[in-house]
Amino acid sequence: MRAARLWLLLFTLVTLFAVAGCGMPGTSGDTGNDVPPPTPTFAPPPTATISVPMRDASFTTQDGVHLGGTVYGSGTTGVVLSPQINGLQSQWTGFARVLAAHGYLALTFDFRGRGASDGRFNTATEDTDLRAAVRYLRSQGAKRIILMGASLGGAVSLRVAATEPVVAVATLSAIAGYPSQPVTSDIIKAIKAPKLFINSEGDPAAADTQHMYDVASEPKAIHLYPGNAHGVMLFSDRNSPDLTERLLTFLATYAPA
């Protein structure tokens, strides 16, 4: 009986992580910079139940690595959603459905070495992965591209936005200090598209967020929530409704569907 109870507890914990769509901390490639909040909420946001058209995505990077993802909705304004270092594309499922319900063509995907994607995980190649995702979404009919990412995915989104013709970029807890691909002040200054920087006040990357905003050119906006939620975990606490509305308003202002 005792063994059965322990097994049930383990199964419940694993199921909660799967439902949340968040990767467990400490997995391969975790540098320690991507710090989850100490008391995460595992319940998925209610928006995850929105019914929208969706289909599997498959595309190849310039260096020949197969990546997998999911396309939500339809339209000519596309949003590429990049996950954080210790997570998978499912981190963005709820918000991708929201975007599709508002007329956007949304793409979630796994960086190489994660989830549905082949290859070996490497923070130095994630720009290449995101550029492949952008090309794929354009091939699916997107005329305008928006980049959105959490933590490491936010850093990658900013680096790519500095050279890709995107119409807007938004980040949740973007981290500037990855040695393999740092986000320098020059990179931020090179981004001409409108920028939205989101974080929580107690997040270790909050100083990065403030500095990115300070050096960025207009148009730009910043918002820091109370607490210490990191990246997509901002969707799992009391700030979720405001965050969803804030992101949608930003997109409607600079990149309407």
Tab-separated table of C-alpha atoms in Angstrom:
chain	number	residue	atom	x	y	z
A	1	MET	CA	0.000	0.000	0.000
A	2	ARG	CA	2.786	2.401	0.858
A	3	ALA	CA	4.517	1.756	-2.497
A	4	ALA	CA	1.220	2.286	-4.275
A	5	ARG	CA	0.736	5.632	-2.582
A	6	LEU	CA	4.260	6.752	-3.511
A	7	TRP	CA	3.660	5.737	-7.127
A	8	LEU	CA	0.377	7.654	-7.202
A	9	LEU	CA	2.097	10.759	-5.819
A	10	LEU	CA	4.863	10.537	-8.434
A	11	PHE	CA	2.328	10.067	-11.224
A	12	THR	CA	0.328	13.087	-10.032
A	13	LEU	CA	3.387	15.337	-9.958
A	14	VAL	CA	4.478	14.277	-13.448
A	15	THR	CA	0.955	14.859	-14.747
A	16	LEU	CA	0.859	18.352	-13.258
A	17	PHE	CA	4.095	19.281	-15.024
A	18	ALA	CA	2.725	17.940	-18.308
A	19	VAL	CA	-0.546	19.851	-17.991
A	20	ALA	CA	1.306	23.059	-17.301
A	21	GLY	CA	3.325	22.663	-20.490
A	22	CYS	CA	6.447	23.818	-18.690
A	23	GLY	CA	9.747	21.963	-18.827
A	24	MET	CA	11.249	20.874	-15.541
A	25	PRO	CA	14.166	22.978	-14.330
A	26	GLY	CA	17.607	21.479	-14.415
A	27	THR	CA	17.211	19.641	-17.719
A	28	SER	CA	19.964	19.446	-20.344
A	29	GLY	CA	21.134	22.858	-21.497
A	30	ASP	CA	19.872	24.700	-18.396
A	31	THR	CA	22.589	27.193	-17.556
A	32	GLY	CA	21.055	28.181	-14.238
A	33	ASN	CA	20.145	31.632	-15.557
A	34	ASP	CA	16.557	30.611	-16.334
A	35	VAL	CA	15.157	30.653	-12.797
A	36	PRO	CA	11.557	29.448	-12.306
A	37	PRO	CA	9.610	31.034	-9.446
A	38	PRO	CA	9.882	29.121	-6.166
A	39	THR	CA	6.129	28.524	-5.914
A	40	PRO	CA	4.850	27.875	-9.462
A	41	THR	CA	1.176	27.463	-10.274
A	42	PHE	CA	0.671	24.333	-12.332
A	43	ALA	CA	-2.905	24.882	-13.507
A	44	PRO	CA	-3.057	25.816	-17.219
A	45	PRO	CA	-4.662	29.165	-18.065
A	46	PRO	CA	-8.377	29.002	-18.968
A	47	THR	CA	-7.475	30.242	-22.447
A	48	ALA	CA	-5.976	26.811	-23.187
A	49	THR	CA	-9.515	25.544	-23.789
A	50	ILE	CA	-10.261	27.956	-26.666
A	51	SER	CA	-11.096	25.973	-29.805
A	52	VAL	CA	-9.226	27.137	-32.915
A	53	PRO	CA	-7.904	25.466	-36.092
A	54	MET	CA	-4.484	23.918	-35.520
A	55	ARG	CA	-2.086	21.642	-37.376
A	56	ASP	CA	1.376	20.156	-36.988
A	57	ALA	CA	4.318	22.071	-38.425
A	58	SER	CA	7.573	20.656	-39.782
A	59	PHE	CA	10.498	22.613	-41.210
A	60	THR	CA	14.277	22.487	-41.602
A	61	THR	CA	16.971	24.952	-40.534
A	62	GLN	CA	19.686	26.236	-42.840
A	63	ASP	CA	22.139	23.795	-41.262
A	64	GLY	CA	19.830	20.846	-41.951
A	65	VAL	CA	18.140	20.206	-38.589
A	66	HIS	CA	14.484	19.145	-38.588
A	67	LEU	CA	12.265	21.173	-36.230
A	68	GLY	CA	8.691	20.466	-35.156
A	69	GLY	CA	5.938	22.800	-34.073
A	70	THR	CA	2.244	23.644	-34.235
A	71	VAL	CA	0.349	26.246	-36.266
A	72	TYR	CA	-2.753	27.867	-34.778
A	73	GLY	CA	-5.406	29.812	-36.673
A	74	SER	CA	-5.044	31.552	-40.018
A	75	GLY	CA	-4.346	34.972	-41.458
A	76	THR	CA	-1.538	37.042	-42.903
A	77	THR	CA	-0.109	38.454	-39.659
A	78	GLY	CA	2.018	35.757	-38.032
A	79	VAL	CA	3.370	35.447	-34.497
A	80	VAL	CA	6.330	33.143	-33.757
A	81	LEU	CA	6.390	32.112	-30.082
A	82	SER	CA	9.765	30.958	-28.699
A	83	PRO	CA	9.926	28.889	-25.477
A	84	GLN	CA	12.339	29.348	-22.609
A	85	ILE	CA	15.411	27.224	-22.073
A	86	ASN	CA	13.907	24.563	-19.819
A	87	GLY	CA	10.605	24.245	-21.648
A	88	LEU	CA	8.780	23.149	-24.765
A	89	GLN	CA	6.469	24.748	-27.302
A	90	SER	CA	3.481	23.749	-25.143
A	91	GLN	CA	4.386	26.616	-22.793
A	92	TRP	CA	2.737	28.890	-25.347
A	93	THR	CA	-0.330	26.758	-26.195
A	94	GLY	CA	-2.835	28.843	-24.248
A	95	PHE	CA	-1.720	32.191	-25.651
A	96	ALA	CA	-1.325	30.781	-29.165
A	97	ARG	CA	-5.008	29.859	-29.045
A	98	VAL	CA	-5.847	33.376	-27.887
A	99	LEU	CA	-3.876	34.845	-30.794
A	100	ALA	CA	-5.634	32.570	-33.277
A	101	ALA	CA	-9.014	33.554	-31.847
A	102	HIS	CA	-8.063	37.198	-32.514
A	103	GLY	CA	-7.192	36.575	-36.155
A	104	TYR	CA	-3.466	35.893	-35.952
A	105	LEU	CA	-1.526	33.003	-37.476
A	106	ALA	CA	0.515	31.689	-34.537
A	107	LEU	CA	3.429	29.249	-34.565
A	108	THR	CA	4.850	27.465	-31.536
A	109	PHE	CA	7.952	25.305	-31.996
A	110	ASP	CA	10.658	23.433	-30.117
A	111	PHE	CA	14.285	24.475	-30.336
A	112	ARG	CA	16.586	21.718	-31.576
A	113	GLY	CA	17.176	18.923	-29.114
A	114	ARG	CA	13.804	19.531	-27.446
A	115	GLY	CA	10.365	17.993	-27.804
A	116	ALA	CA	9.331	17.493	-31.438
A	117	SER	CA	12.652	18.729	-32.860
A	118	ASP	CA	15.767	16.800	-33.846
A	119	GLY	CA	19.381	17.726	-33.179
A	120	ARG	CA	21.318	18.565	-30.062
A	121	PHE	CA	20.266	21.390	-27.761
A	122	ASN	CA	22.647	24.336	-28.052
A	123	THR	CA	21.966	27.944	-27.078
A	124	ALA	CA	24.437	29.073	-29.763
A	125	THR	CA	22.204	27.805	-32.599
A	126	GLU	CA	18.819	29.104	-31.512
A	127	ASP	CA	18.954	32.174	-33.751
A	128	THR	CA	19.220	29.731	-36.662
A	129	ASP	CA	16.196	27.805	-35.355
A	130	LEU	CA	14.058	30.926	-34.970
A	131	ARG	CA	14.971	32.186	-38.444
A	132	ALA	CA	13.816	28.826	-39.834
A	133	ALA	CA	10.529	29.233	-37.950
A	134	VAL	CA	10.074	32.705	-39.454
A	135	ARG	CA	10.696	31.382	-42.968
A	136	TYR	CA	8.211	28.583	-42.381
A	137	LEU	CA	5.467	30.914	-41.168
A	138	ARG	CA	6.011	33.119	-44.214
A	139	SER	CA	5.592	30.019	-46.404
A	140	GLN	CA	2.232	29.470	-44.681
A	141	GLY	CA	0.928	32.851	-45.802
A	142	ALA	CA	2.215	35.285	-43.180
A	143	LYS	CA	3.002	38.648	-44.785
A	144	ARG	CA	3.990	40.319	-41.515
A	145	ILE	CA	5.912	38.678	-38.673
A	146	ILE	CA	5.827	39.342	-34.927
A	147	LEU	CA	8.373	37.730	-32.599
A	148	MET	CA	7.487	36.842	-29.026
A	149	GLY	CA	9.573	34.845	-26.582
A	150	ALA	CA	10.125	33.980	-22.922
A	151	SER	CA	13.469	34.094	-21.109
A	152	LEU	CA	16.054	32.592	-23.493
A	153	GLY	CA	13.346	32.614	-26.173
A	154	GLY	CA	12.948	36.338	-25.542
A	155	ALA	CA	16.686	36.892	-25.962
A	156	VAL	CA	16.642	34.960	-29.241
A	157	SER	CA	13.633	36.968	-30.429
A	158	LEU	CA	15.469	40.233	-29.779
A	159	ARG	CA	18.618	39.131	-31.584
A	160	VAL	CA	16.680	37.994	-34.638
A	161	ALA	CA	14.504	41.135	-34.604
A	162	ALA	CA	17.674	43.207	-34.977
A	163	THR	CA	18.174	41.876	-38.517
A	164	GLU	CA	14.861	40.339	-39.656
A	165	PRO	CA	12.093	42.554	-41.107
A	166	VAL	CA	9.567	42.086	-38.294
A	167	VAL	CA	6.699	44.397	-37.376
A	168	ALA	CA	6.884	43.988	-33.579
A	169	VAL	CA	8.711	42.073	-30.841
A	170	ALA	CA	7.594	41.290	-27.283
A	171	THR	CA	9.523	39.496	-24.541
A	172	LEU	CA	8.759	37.970	-21.137
A	173	SER	CA	11.786	38.016	-18.813
A	174	ALA	CA	14.331	38.154	-21.639
A	175	ILE	CA	17.845	37.363	-20.405
A	176	ALA	CA	20.794	39.324	-21.792
A	177	GLY	CA	23.702	37.377	-20.388
A	178	TYR	CA	23.974	34.047	-22.217
A	179	PRO	CA	27.705	33.819	-23.115
A	180	SER	CA	26.993	31.926	-26.341
A	181	GLN	CA	24.664	34.627	-27.722
A	182	PRO	CA	24.535	37.772	-25.546
A	183	VAL	CA	21.963	40.479	-26.192
A	184	THR	CA	24.105	43.595	-26.304
A	185	SER	CA	23.019	47.214	-26.201
A	186	ASP	CA	23.952	47.520	-29.873
A	187	ILE	CA	21.580	44.679	-30.738
A	188	ILE	CA	18.715	46.340	-28.870
A	189	LYS	CA	19.445	49.676	-30.543
A	190	ALA	CA	19.358	47.992	-33.967
A	191	ILE	CA	15.743	46.865	-33.533
A	192	LYS	CA	13.541	49.318	-35.408
A	193	ALA	CA	10.244	47.539	-34.777
A	194	PRO	CA	8.040	48.427	-31.772
A	195	LYS	CA	9.203	46.645	-28.613
A	196	LEU	CA	7.409	45.482	-25.460
A	197	PHE	CA	9.444	44.332	-22.453
A	198	ILE	CA	7.607	42.416	-19.698
A	199	ASN	CA	8.935	40.983	-16.449
A	200	SER	CA	8.256	40.815	-12.703
A	201	GLU	CA	9.971	43.070	-10.209
A	202	GLY	CA	11.572	40.212	-8.278
A	203	ASP	CA	12.845	38.255	-11.257
A	204	PRO	CA	16.661	37.983	-11.434
A	205	ALA	CA	16.445	39.213	-15.032
A	206	ALA	CA	14.493	42.374	-14.108
A	207	ALA	CA	17.641	44.497	-14.374
A	208	ASP	CA	18.224	43.134	-17.883
A	209	THR	CA	14.663	44.033	-18.819
A	210	GLN	CA	15.028	47.594	-17.546
A	211	HIS	CA	18.368	48.079	-19.328
A	212	MET	CA	16.970	46.760	-22.620
A	213	TYR	CA	14.098	49.208	-22.373
A	214	ASP	CA	16.391	52.103	-21.476
A	215	VAL	CA	18.658	51.654	-24.520
A	216	ALA	CA	15.887	50.742	-26.987
A	217	SER	CA	14.599	53.257	-29.487
A	218	GLU	CA	10.975	54.310	-29.723
A	219	PRO	CA	8.380	52.935	-30.031
A	220	LYS	CA	8.850	50.917	-26.875
A	221	ALA	CA	7.028	49.991	-23.666
A	222	ILE	CA	7.859	48.216	-20.412
A	223	HIS	CA	5.845	46.719	-17.576
A	224	LEU	CA	7.096	45.042	-14.391
A	225	TYR	CA	4.577	43.019	-12.363
A	226	PRO	CA	4.762	42.490	-8.600
A	227	GLY	CA	6.290	39.203	-7.488
A	228	ASN	CA	8.998	37.031	-9.012
A	229	ALA	CA	7.289	35.022	-11.761
A	230	HIS	CA	9.652	34.247	-14.630
A	231	GLY	CA	8.807	34.008	-18.335
A	232	VAL	CA	5.641	32.086	-19.185
A	233	MET	CA	4.933	31.611	-15.472
A	234	LEU	CA	3.560	35.157	-15.625
A	235	PHE	CA	0.531	33.556	-17.301
A	236	SER	CA	0.008	31.306	-14.266
A	237	ASP	CA	-0.531	33.853	-11.528
A	238	ARG	CA	-2.893	36.709	-10.726
A	239	ASN	CA	-1.340	38.880	-13.439
A	240	SER	CA	-2.435	36.577	-16.269
A	241	PRO	CA	-5.567	38.517	-17.381
A	242	ASP	CA	-3.680	41.821	-17.450
A	243	LEU	CA	-0.713	40.271	-19.252
A	244	THR	CA	-2.938	38.746	-21.922
A	245	GLU	CA	-4.730	42.052	-22.454
A	246	ARG	CA	-1.456	44.009	-22.464
A	247	LEU	CA	0.069	41.775	-25.160
A	248	LEU	CA	-3.077	41.879	-27.305
A	249	THR	CA	-3.265	45.661	-27.021
A	250	PHE	CA	0.374	45.988	-28.052
A	251	LEU	CA	-0.239	43.810	-31.094
A	252	ALA	CA	-3.473	45.575	-32.017
A	253	THR	CA	-1.657	48.919	-31.853
A	254	TYR	CA	1.390	48.042	-33.958
A	255	ALA	CA	0.496	44.843	-35.820
A	256	PRO	CA	-3.258	44.313	-36.094
A	257	ALA	CA	-4.437	41.008	-37.528
